[in-house]
Tab-separated table of C-alpha atoms and ligand atoms in Angstrom:
chain	number	residue	atom	x	y	z
D	172	MET	CA	-9.378	5.356	-54.948
D	173	SER	CA	-6.431	3.073	-55.521
D	174	MET	CA	-4.301	2.318	-58.538
D	175	ASP	CA	-6.416	-0.841	-59.087
D	176	ASN	CA	-9.504	1.109	-59.245
D	177	LEU	CA	-8.076	3.608	-61.846
D	178	LYS	CA	-6.986	0.718	-64.186
D	179	ILE	CA	-9.429	-0.185	-66.904
D	180	SER	CA	-10.572	-3.658	-67.001
D	181	PRO	CA	-9.520	-5.136	-70.228
D	182	ALA	CA	-12.860	-6.025	-71.435
D	183	LEU	CA	-14.054	-2.329	-71.232
D	184	GLU	CA	-10.908	-0.671	-72.538
D	185	LYS	CA	-12.524	0.195	-76.139
D	186	TYR	CA	-15.475	1.775	-74.398
D	187	MET	CA	-13.448	4.196	-72.367
D	188	THR	CA	-12.664	7.693	-73.554
D	189	LYS	CA	-9.313	8.672	-75.032
D	190	GLU	CA	-8.685	11.083	-72.254
D	191	TYR	CA	-9.164	8.433	-69.656
D	192	ARG	CA	-6.910	5.936	-71.222
D	193	ASP	CA	-4.357	8.555	-71.648
D	194	LEU	CA	-4.603	9.314	-67.970
D	195	VAL	CA	-4.088	5.734	-66.955
D	196	GLU	CA	-1.167	5.233	-69.244
D	197	ARG	CA	0.495	8.524	-69.019
D	198	GLY	CA	-0.917	10.170	-65.863
D	199	PRO	CA	1.017	11.379	-62.793
D	200	TYR	CA	0.486	8.171	-60.821
D	201	GLY	CA	3.096	6.236	-58.902
D	202	LYS	CA	5.838	8.829	-59.150
D	203	GLN	CA	5.742	12.429	-57.822
D	204	LYS	CA	5.636	14.606	-60.887
D	205	LYS	CA	7.550	17.925	-60.730
D	206	VAL	CA	6.181	21.377	-61.960
D	207	SER	CA	9.068	21.540	-64.434
D	208	GLU	CA	7.526	18.336	-66.017
D	209	MET	CA	4.186	19.947	-66.710
D	210	GLY	CA	3.175	19.459	-70.327
D	211	THR	CA	4.948	16.252	-70.599
D	212	PHE	CA	2.368	14.044	-68.775
D	213	LYS	CA	-1.353	13.707	-68.745
D	214	GLU	CA	-2.714	15.729	-65.838
D	215	ILE	CA	-5.452	14.818	-63.256
D	216	ILE	CA	-7.811	17.671	-64.404
D	217	GLU	CA	-9.909	17.446	-67.605
D	218	GLU	CA	-11.425	20.491	-69.437
D	219	HIS	CA	-13.628	22.496	-67.378
D	220	PRO	CA	-15.689	25.837	-67.501
D	221	MET	CA	-13.686	28.093	-65.100
D	222	CYS	CA	-12.912	31.607	-66.623
D	223	ALA	CA	-10.037	32.210	-68.951
D	224	GLY	CA	-6.939	33.315	-67.063
D	225	CYS	CA	-8.314	32.583	-63.565
D	226	ALA	CA	-5.654	32.431	-60.979
D	227	MET	CA	-7.652	30.037	-59.013
D	228	THR	CA	-7.746	27.642	-61.892
D	229	LEU	CA	-3.744	27.947	-62.079
D	230	PHE	CA	-3.620	27.261	-58.273
D	231	ILE	CA	-5.872	24.235	-58.531
D	232	ARG	CA	-3.767	22.757	-61.493
D	233	LEU	CA	-0.560	23.189	-59.431
D	234	THR	CA	-2.416	21.689	-56.280
D	235	MET	CA	-3.096	18.538	-58.246
D	236	ILE	CA	0.670	18.287	-59.047
D	237	GLY	CA	1.594	18.456	-55.464
D	238	LEU	CA	-0.546	15.830	-54.145
D	239	PRO	CA	1.587	13.010	-52.945
D	240	ASN	CA	-0.875	10.226	-53.770
D	241	PRO	CA	-3.678	11.361	-55.985
D	242	GLU	CA	-4.935	7.887	-56.315
D	243	HIS	CA	-5.429	7.777	-52.508
D	244	THR	CA	-7.093	11.249	-52.179
D	245	ILE	CA	-10.526	12.502	-51.721
D	246	LEU	CA	-11.376	16.120	-52.365
D	247	VAL	CA	-14.120	17.989	-50.600
D	248	GLY	CA	-15.574	21.223	-51.846
D	249	THR	CA	-18.618	23.193	-52.109
D	250	ALA	CA	-20.464	25.903	-54.044
D	251	GLY	CA	-18.068	28.564	-55.525
D	252	CYS	CA	-15.862	28.571	-58.584
D	253	GLY	CA	-13.147	26.102	-57.760
D	254	ARG	CA	-15.658	22.973	-57.613
D	255	LEU	CA	-15.996	23.743	-61.446
D	256	ALA	CA	-12.473	22.338	-61.939
D	257	LEU	CA	-12.435	19.990	-58.791
D	258	SER	CA	-15.298	18.154	-60.236
D	259	GLN	CA	-13.441	17.499	-63.385
D	260	THR	CA	-10.558	15.528	-61.878
D	261	SER	CA	-10.083	11.924	-61.685
D	262	ILE	CA	-10.246	12.111	-57.975
D	263	PRO	CA	-13.489	11.567	-56.028
D	264	PHE	CA	-15.009	14.916	-55.256
D	265	ILE	CA	-17.566	15.465	-52.673
D	266	TYR	CA	-19.560	18.429	-53.134
D	267	GLY	CA	-20.390	19.366	-49.576
D	268	ASN	CA	-23.358	21.663	-48.810
D	269	TYR	CA	-22.128	25.323	-48.618
D	270	GLY	CA	-21.066	25.473	-44.956
D	271	ASP	CA	-20.395	21.858	-43.899
D	272	THR	CA	-17.067	21.043	-45.863
D	273	ASN	CA	-14.921	20.501	-42.737
D	274	ALA	CA	-17.666	18.637	-40.981
D	275	VAL	CA	-17.945	16.260	-43.955
D	276	ALA	CA	-14.119	15.947	-44.179
D	277	SER	CA	-13.787	15.174	-40.530
D	278	GLY	CA	-16.120	12.202	-40.665
D	279	LEU	CA	-14.772	11.072	-43.968
D	280	LYS	CA	-11.235	11.020	-42.715
D	281	ARG	CA	-12.018	9.110	-39.535
D	282	GLY	CA	-14.109	6.595	-41.623
D	283	LEU	CA	-11.286	6.154	-44.004
D	284	GLU	CA	-8.789	5.607	-41.109
D	285	MET	CA	-11.092	2.869	-39.817
D	286	ARG	CA	-11.786	1.187	-43.234
D	287	PHE	CA	-8.131	1.320	-44.487
D	288	PRO	CA	-5.766	1.185	-41.399
D	289	GLU	CA	-2.888	0.083	-43.504
D	290	GLN	CA	-3.202	2.621	-46.362
D	291	PRO	CA	-3.104	6.373	-45.703
D	292	LYS	CA	-6.043	8.132	-47.436
D	293	ASP	CA	-5.702	11.819	-47.872
D	294	VAL	CA	-8.579	14.260	-47.499
D	295	VAL	CA	-8.194	17.666	-48.978
D	296	VAL	CA	-10.868	20.334	-48.552
D	297	MET	CA	-10.643	23.078	-51.252
D	298	ALA	CA	-13.126	25.869	-51.263
D	299	GLY	CA	-13.554	29.598	-51.565
D	300	ASP	CA	-13.100	32.325	-48.879
D	301	GLY	CA	-16.868	32.599	-48.691
D	302	GLY	CA	-17.145	28.897	-48.340
D	303	LEU	CA	-14.503	28.562	-45.473
D	304	ALA	CA	-14.279	31.923	-43.679
D	305	ASP	CA	-17.959	32.893	-43.922
D	306	ILE	CA	-20.526	30.250	-44.039
D	307	GLY	CA	-18.236	27.156	-43.281
D	308	PHE	CA	-16.502	29.095	-40.605
D	309	SER	CA	-17.638	27.077	-37.662
D	310	THR	CA	-16.737	23.778	-39.220
D	311	VAL	CA	-13.428	24.854	-40.119
D	312	LEU	CA	-12.566	26.239	-36.768
D	313	HIS	CA	-14.033	23.128	-34.991
D	314	SER	CA	-12.093	20.814	-37.231
D	315	TRP	CA	-8.930	22.567	-36.289
D	316	PHE	CA	-9.629	22.548	-32.608
D	317	ARG	CA	-10.503	18.874	-32.770
D	318	LYS	CA	-7.087	18.158	-34.532
D	319	GLU	CA	-8.694	16.413	-37.579
D	320	LYS	CA	-6.173	15.109	-39.906
D	321	PHE	CA	-6.794	16.642	-43.105
D	322	THR	CA	-5.734	19.538	-45.302
D	323	THR	CA	-7.818	22.698	-45.663
D	324	ILE	CA	-6.981	25.060	-48.689
D	325	MET	CA	-8.850	28.297	-48.992
D	326	LEU	CA	-8.868	29.645	-52.374
D	327	ASP	CA	-8.969	33.352	-51.370
D	328	ASN	CA	-10.178	35.588	-54.258
D	329	GLU	CA	-11.425	38.050	-51.623
D	330	VAL	CA	-14.980	38.039	-52.950
D	331	TYR	CA	-17.915	35.714	-53.702
D	332	GLY	CA	-16.873	35.283	-57.376
D	333	ASN	CA	-19.424	32.444	-58.522
D	334	THR	CA	-22.579	34.610	-57.554
D	335	GLY	CA	-21.343	37.957	-58.938
D	336	GLY	CA	-19.351	39.955	-56.493
D	337	GLN	CA	-20.649	40.155	-52.773
D	338	GLU	CA	-18.101	40.936	-50.139
D	339	SER	CA	-16.594	38.160	-47.872
D	340	GLY	CA	-15.105	38.135	-44.529
D	341	MET	CA	-11.846	37.862	-46.439
D	342	THR	CA	-12.398	40.944	-48.676
D	343	GLN	CA	-10.153	43.952	-47.861
D	344	ARG	CA	-11.617	46.814	-45.961
D	345	GLY	CA	-12.668	49.507	-48.453
D	346	ALA	CA	-12.894	47.227	-51.516
D	347	ILE	CA	-15.756	48.210	-53.717
D	348	LEU	CA	-17.435	45.414	-55.455
D	349	LYS	CA	-20.597	44.967	-57.548
D	350	MET	CA	-22.641	44.066	-54.514
D	351	ALA	CA	-20.733	46.112	-52.100
D	352	PRO	CA	-20.942	49.517	-53.860
D	353	LYS	CA	-20.102	51.613	-50.853
D	354	GLY	CA	-16.882	49.682	-50.122
D	355	LYS	CA	-16.493	47.026	-47.377
D	356	LYS	CA	-16.678	48.505	-43.836
D	357	TYR	CA	-14.728	45.821	-41.979
D	358	GLU	CA	-11.285	44.484	-41.905
D	359	LYS	CA	-10.202	41.283	-43.724
D	360	MET	CA	-10.402	38.243	-41.317
D	361	ASP	CA	-7.217	36.940	-39.925
D	362	MET	CA	-7.560	33.213	-40.783
D	363	LEU	CA	-3.939	32.661	-40.164
D	364	GLY	CA	-3.962	34.091	-36.811
D	365	LEU	CA	-7.089	32.065	-35.960
D	366	ALA	CA	-5.295	28.894	-37.312
D	367	LYS	CA	-2.345	29.741	-34.966
D	368	THR	CA	-4.784	30.054	-32.033
D	369	ALA	CA	-5.970	26.547	-32.811
D	370	ASN	CA	-2.538	25.316	-32.882
D	371	VAL	CA	-2.634	24.125	-36.490
D	372	PRO	CA	0.790	22.493	-37.032
D	373	TYR	CA	1.257	23.715	-40.630
D	374	ILE	CA	-0.163	27.112	-41.883
D	375	VAL	CA	0.873	28.802	-45.051
D	376	ARG	CA	-0.047	31.981	-46.924
D	377	MET	CA	0.666	32.049	-50.603
D	378	THR	CA	0.031	33.186	-54.011
D	379	VAL	CA	0.524	31.550	-57.517
D	380	THR	CA	3.716	33.410	-58.398
D	381	ASN	CA	5.960	30.422	-57.704
D	382	PRO	CA	4.519	27.265	-59.047
D	383	THR	CA	7.176	24.834	-57.727
D	384	ARG	CA	6.493	26.225	-54.246
D	385	VAL	CA	2.795	25.947	-54.559
D	386	ALA	CA	3.228	22.126	-55.351
D	387	SER	CA	5.897	21.729	-52.640
D	388	VAL	CA	3.621	23.294	-49.901
D	389	VAL	CA	0.602	21.301	-50.991
D	390	ARG	CA	2.809	18.156	-50.677
D	391	LYS	CA	4.076	18.958	-47.191
D	392	ALA	CA	0.486	20.040	-46.083
D	393	VAL	CA	-0.990	16.796	-47.013
D	394	LEU	CA	1.988	14.638	-45.656
D	395	ILE	CA	1.645	16.450	-42.307
D	396	ALA	CA	-2.076	16.139	-42.174
D	397	ARG	CA	-1.694	12.331	-42.367
D	398	GLU	CA	0.519	12.034	-39.204
D	399	ILE	CA	0.417	15.195	-37.182
D	400	GLY	CA	-2.864	17.072	-37.590
D	401	PRO	CA	-4.850	19.648	-39.465
D	402	THR	CA	-2.984	21.836	-42.010
D	403	PHE	CA	-4.058	25.139	-43.606
D	404	ILE	CA	-3.168	26.911	-46.798
D	405	GLN	CA	-4.585	30.320	-47.564
D	406	ALA	CA	-3.991	31.109	-51.190
D	407	TYR	CA	-4.574	34.372	-52.933
D	408	THR	CA	-6.249	33.347	-56.307
D	409	SER	CA	-7.496	36.558	-57.743
D	410	CYS	CA	-10.924	36.687	-59.456
D	411	ASN	CA	-10.179	38.691	-62.686
D	412	ILE	CA	-13.847	39.151	-63.394
D	413	GLU	CA	-14.917	40.674	-60.180
D	414	TYR	CA	-11.843	42.804	-59.647
D	415	ALA	CA	-11.382	43.666	-63.423
D	416	ILE	CA	-7.967	42.387	-63.832
D	417	PRO	CA	-6.934	42.069	-67.397
D	418	THR	CA	-5.973	38.389	-67.885
D	419	PRO	CA	-2.373	38.968	-69.243
D	420	LYS	CA	-1.699	40.926	-65.921
D	421	VAL	CA	-3.189	38.211	-63.602
D	422	ILE	CA	0.369	37.076	-62.519
D	423	ASP	CA	1.614	40.628	-62.292
D	424	ASP	CA	-1.289	41.255	-60.000
D	425	ALA	CA	-0.411	38.318	-57.799
D	426	LYS	CA	3.304	39.579	-57.584
D	427	SER	CA	2.371	43.112	-56.579
D	428	LEU	CA	-0.185	41.775	-53.972
D	429	GLU	CA	2.503	39.477	-52.587
D	430	ALA	CA	4.878	42.516	-52.221
D	431	GLU	CA	2.242	44.564	-50.679
D	432	ARG	CA	0.254	42.444	-48.230
D	433	TYR	CA	0.058	38.803	-49.342
D	434	GLY	CA	3.756	37.743	-48.777
D	435	PHE	CA	4.734	34.039	-48.434
D	436	GLN	CA	4.287	32.751	-44.776
D	437	GLU	CA	5.055	29.389	-43.471
D	438	PHE	CA	4.523	28.350	-39.913
D	439	ILE	CA	5.428	24.747	-38.912
D	440	SER	CA	5.263	23.125	-35.636
D	441	ASP	CA	8.459	21.509	-34.202
D	442	GLU	CA	6.419	18.046	-34.378
D	443	ALA	CA	5.606	18.511	-37.941
D	444	LYS	CA	9.066	19.802	-38.824
D	445	ALA	CA	10.611	16.735	-37.201
D	446	PHE	CA	8.152	14.499	-39.075
D	447	LEU	CA	9.082	16.002	-42.402
D	448	GLU	CA	12.750	15.628	-41.599
D	449	SER	CA	12.275	12.027	-40.729
D	450	ILE	CA	10.762	11.045	-44.058
D	451	GLU	CA	12.490	13.563	-46.337
D	452	PRO	CA	15.669	14.683	-44.618
D	453	LYS	CA	16.817	17.220	-47.328
D	454	LYS	CA	13.546	18.939	-48.313
D	455	ALA	CA	12.444	19.684	-44.675
D	456	LYS	CA	15.584	21.798	-44.105
D	457	ALA	CA	14.326	24.346	-46.527
D	458	THR	CA	11.324	24.711	-44.507
D	459	LYS	CA	12.100	27.734	-42.181
D	460	SER	CA	9.345	29.529	-40.413
D	461	THR	CA	9.270	32.812	-42.455
D	462	GLU	CA	7.416	35.952	-41.845
D	463	ALA	CA	7.096	38.264	-44.898
B	106	MET	CA	-13.027	33.607	-85.405
B	107	TYR	CA	-10.957	33.719	-82.224
B	108	LEU	CA	-7.333	33.965	-81.109
B	109	VAL	CA	-5.277	31.174	-79.634
B	110	ALA	CA	-1.786	31.290	-78.288
B	111	HIS	CA	0.962	29.977	-80.821
B	112	VAL	CA	4.506	29.114	-79.927
B	113	ASP	CA	7.265	29.887	-82.518
B	114	THR	CA	9.004	26.649	-82.096
B	115	SER	CA	12.352	27.900	-83.646
B	116	ILE	CA	12.521	30.541	-80.858
B	117	CYS	CA	11.350	28.176	-78.092
B	118	SER	CA	13.652	25.376	-78.843
B	119	GLU	CA	16.694	27.538	-78.284
B	120	THR	CA	15.826	28.078	-74.719
B	121	ALA	CA	13.866	25.060	-73.177
B	122	CYS	CA	12.820	27.274	-70.434
B	123	LYS	CA	9.559	25.513	-69.649
B	124	LEU	CA	8.155	28.499	-67.987
B	125	CYS	CA	4.790	29.013	-69.872
B	126	THR	CA	4.035	25.454	-69.198
B	127	GLN	CA	3.950	26.194	-65.510
B	128	PHE	CA	1.868	29.363	-65.643
B	129	CYS	CA	-0.801	28.451	-68.190
B	130	PRO	CA	-4.022	27.966	-65.973
B	131	GLU	CA	-5.366	25.317	-68.161
B	132	THR	CA	-4.310	21.753	-67.869
B	133	ASN	CA	-2.385	20.068	-70.837
B	134	THR	CA	-2.848	23.007	-72.886
B	135	ILE	CA	0.752	24.217	-73.350
B	136	LEU	CA	2.444	20.995	-73.911
B	137	TYR	CA	6.123	20.358	-73.980
B	138	ASP	CA	7.883	18.128	-76.542
B	139	ASN	CA	11.074	16.756	-75.024
B	140	ASP	CA	12.281	15.503	-78.311
B	141	LYS	CA	11.935	18.626	-80.116
B	142	LYS	CA	12.633	20.867	-77.089
B	143	THR	CA	9.876	23.086	-77.637
B	144	ALA	CA	6.580	24.169	-76.025
B	145	PHE	CA	3.370	24.084	-78.279
B	146	VAL	CA	-0.240	24.751	-77.898
B	147	ALA	CA	-3.382	22.573	-78.020
B	148	VAL	CA	-5.529	24.955	-79.593
B	149	ASP	CA	-8.675	23.379	-78.487
B	150	ARG	CA	-7.937	24.048	-74.900
B	151	CYS	CA	-6.409	27.550	-75.025
B	152	LYS	CA	-8.797	30.133	-73.606
B	153	ALA	CA	-6.671	33.001	-74.966
B	154	CYS	CA	-5.896	34.546	-71.661
B	155	GLU	CA	-2.636	35.711	-72.912
B	156	ILE	CA	-0.872	34.784	-69.408
B	157	CYS	CA	1.731	32.645	-71.481
B	158	VAL	CA	2.382	35.623	-73.793
B	159	SER	CA	3.266	37.816	-70.782
B	160	ILE	CA	5.256	35.102	-69.054
B	161	CYS	CA	7.436	34.376	-72.249
B	162	ASP	CA	7.750	38.033	-72.930
B	163	THR	CA	8.501	39.598	-69.479
B	164	MET	CA	9.694	36.491	-67.295
B	165	ALA	CA	11.395	34.520	-69.901
B	166	LYS	CA	12.138	37.304	-72.128
B	167	HIS	CA	12.034	35.177	-75.183
B	168	HIS	CA	8.978	36.547	-77.016
B	169	ALA	CA	8.120	33.114	-78.547
B	170	ILE	CA	4.403	33.212	-77.982
B	171	LYS	CA	1.935	35.259	-80.022
B	172	MET	CA	-1.858	35.292	-80.322
B	173	ILE	CA	-2.968	34.243	-83.727
B	174	MET	CA	-6.359	33.871	-85.292
B	175	ILE	CA	-7.183	30.039	-85.358
B	176	SER	CA	-8.065	30.363	-89.136
B	177	ASP	CA	-4.436	31.526	-89.722
B	178	LEU	CA	-3.073	28.204	-88.417
B	179	GLU	CA	-2.521	25.190	-90.572
B	180	ASN	CA	-2.478	21.941	-88.903
B	181	PRO	CA	-2.764	23.189	-85.313
B	182	PHE	CA	-2.430	20.576	-82.555
B	183	GLU	CA	-5.870	19.526	-81.209
B	184	MET	CA	-5.928	17.520	-78.088
B	185	SER	CA	-9.458	16.200	-78.724
B	186	LYS	CA	-8.316	14.652	-81.928
B	187	ALA	CA	-4.750	13.660	-81.159
B	188	GLY	CA	-5.142	12.720	-77.350
B	189	PHE	CA	-2.122	12.921	-74.975
B	190	ASN	CA	0.434	10.769	-76.378
B	191	PRO	CA	4.150	12.248	-76.677
B	192	ALA	CA	5.450	9.230	-78.539
B	193	LYS	CA	3.241	10.076	-81.496
B	194	TRP	CA	3.890	13.838	-81.508
B	195	LYS	CA	6.662	13.334	-84.095
B	196	GLU	CA	4.333	11.765	-86.533
B	197	LEU	CA	2.056	14.877	-86.536
B	198	PRO	CA	2.328	17.541	-89.370
B	199	GLU	CA	4.067	20.680	-88.434
B	200	THR	CA	1.768	23.666	-87.462
B	201	VAL	CA	2.248	26.300	-89.980
B	202	VAL	CA	1.178	30.050	-89.664
B	203	LEU	CA	-0.344	30.956	-92.970
B	204	GLU	CA	1.849	33.509	-95.080
B	205	LYS	CA	-0.489	36.411	-94.847
B	206	VAL	CA	0.147	36.873	-91.161
B	207	ALA	CA	3.777	35.439	-90.864
B	208	LYS	CA	5.377	38.748	-91.979
Y	9	LIG	C1	-26.174	27.559	-48.158
Y	9	LIG	C2	-25.985	28.287	-49.338
Y	9	LIG	N1	-25.974	29.666	-49.448
Y	9	LIG	C3	-25.633	30.251	-50.615
Y	9	LIG	C4	-25.331	29.547	-51.743
Y	9	LIG	C5	-24.979	30.344	-53.029
Y	9	LIG	N2	-23.737	30.408	-53.435
Y	9	LIG	C6	-23.230	29.624	-54.212
Y	9	LIG	S1	-21.626	30.055	-54.569
Y	9	LIG	C7	-21.580	31.201	-53.371
Y	9	LIG	C8	-20.397	32.087	-53.242
Y	9	LIG	C9	-18.966	31.421	-53.307
Y	9	LIG	O1	-18.164	32.368	-52.896
Y	9	LIG	P1	-16.693	31.774	-52.356
Y	9	LIG	O2	-16.950	30.566	-51.386
Y	9	LIG	O3	-15.883	32.920	-52.010
Y	9	LIG	O4	-16.095	31.029	-53.810
Y	9	LIG	P2	-15.729	31.833	-55.124
Y	9	LIG	O5	-16.939	31.680	-56.059
Y	9	LIG	O6	-15.364	33.195	-54.903
Y	9	LIG	O7	-14.588	30.956	-55.580
Y	9	LIG	C10	-22.879	31.431	-52.801
Y	9	LIG	C11	-23.129	32.270	-51.813
Y	9	LIG	C12	-25.194	28.179	-51.636
Y	9	LIG	N3	-24.957	27.442	-52.764
Y	9	LIG	N4	-25.617	27.507	-50.604
Y	10	LIG	S1	-15.594	34.336	-61.594
Y	10	LIG	FE1	-13.564	34.915	-60.900
Y	10	LIG	S2	-12.914	33.327	-59.466
Y	10	LIG	FE2	-14.612	32.424	-60.720
Y	10	LIG	S3	-13.654	31.369	-62.502
Y	10	LIG	FE3	-14.049	33.434	-63.125
Y	10	LIG	S4	-12.271	34.642	-62.879
Y	10	LIG	FE4	-12.124	32.714	-61.506
Y	11	LIG	S1	8.104	30.585	-71.937
Y	11	LIG	FE1	8.620	30.949	-74.072
Y	11	LIG	S2	10.700	30.156	-74.347
Y	11	LIG	FE2	9.940	29.381	-72.450
Y	11	LIG	S3	9.119	27.288	-72.974
Y	11	LIG	FE3	7.410	28.802	-73.114
Y	11	LIG	S4	7.374	29.435	-75.140
Y	11	LIG	FE4	9.396	28.450	-74.836
Y	12	LIG	S1	-3.427	32.047	-73.864
Y	12	LIG	FE1	-3.828	31.259	-71.590
Y	12	LIG	S2	-4.977	29.396	-71.989
Y	12	LIG	FE2	-4.085	29.756	-73.974
Y	12	LIG	S3	-2.115	28.670	-73.696
Y	12	LIG	FE3	-1.752	30.822	-73.105
Y	12	LIG	S4	-1.916	30.643	-70.822
Y	12	LIG	FE4	-2.777	28.888	-71.608
């Protein structure tokens, strides 16, 4: 949880794994890496057991590139597929109980602010649609209403992937799943609308089709959460297992969903926009409120 | 036996487009060698999803990646052995696709 903590004490160097030494020497620390540089530096995530070709895996990978200061970040997650990769990062990962992610993150962020008043520490919640829109729903909403300063990222695969295909609040109406054989009866929840109602200052809906944009949105969301208030990213991260998407077609699927009903949307409050402009004048200009 | 992604470095190095490196879901699996200007695969991390193949075929339109039986590759790059150290990549023996499949 700081560059000093990451570095290996010389006496222990020979006992550390190659992977860890590579990370300290050739990792992304100290300088914001670009998506176009992927493959030329050691990334924060190690090997993990998420399924082949999973869009959620790709989204998590890109998220780690976007983090402005991974060495000063804590991840909070819960049961669900994403934690399989999140727990293999060199970032402290708190495995919250299913349902309490945003309560844990609230306390954690407040504690960190007290303990490290001089050094911003970023808290990022990353969990599934089941974790955030169903079981964790009340803690998510309350953290937004209380204006807790951390980022919530929903890995929305529109199903409970990890437990074999139950419908979630974020599943589309009519979707037939293994454990929703008659098709879901109710509409997909409007989490973006709820975030707006709670006056969340930065809200984004996106997919994995544009890797640079994923990293840039994550960066903005984390920076805004430091100074202004809660931020929310809702990302379509298909489950190729439960929706039977052939893996070579995963990106095509994201593209077609993007065109159909999951277009890129970015809402930013005036205060958040002014803040971004004050720290990165050029970049913030590109941030227009867009409705797709 | 199982399939892994394999980059034809002679095609890839003509383009340096770096698209597959951004779309492979796995970390440090498609690597990019700035000296040789080519992508290449750490076969021990590849989960054979073929996302890179479709990216190179349809987005980059370079057709530089094919799925190949692991046993048909000589000297494939293995991250668990070599670690992540671009300065040492030039010392590694070149990966060769064995004759019987390289038609
Ligand atoms: C309180 C509680 N209830 C149920 C479970 C079982 N459980 C584990 S993962 C999961 C579903 C995860 O779905 P989602 O959050 O959408 O994530 P995904 O696996 O789809 O990424 C459930 C119900 C649990 N771990 N804890
Ligand atoms: S079950 Fe679905 S969401 Fe989970 S790792 Fe596999 S493909 Fe990804
Ligand atoms: S997409 Fe194809 S041409 Fe582009 S870097 Fe990858 S292998 Fe090379
Ligand atoms: S087949 Fe999948 S895992 Fe293997 S290199 Fe290509 S994109 Fe990565």
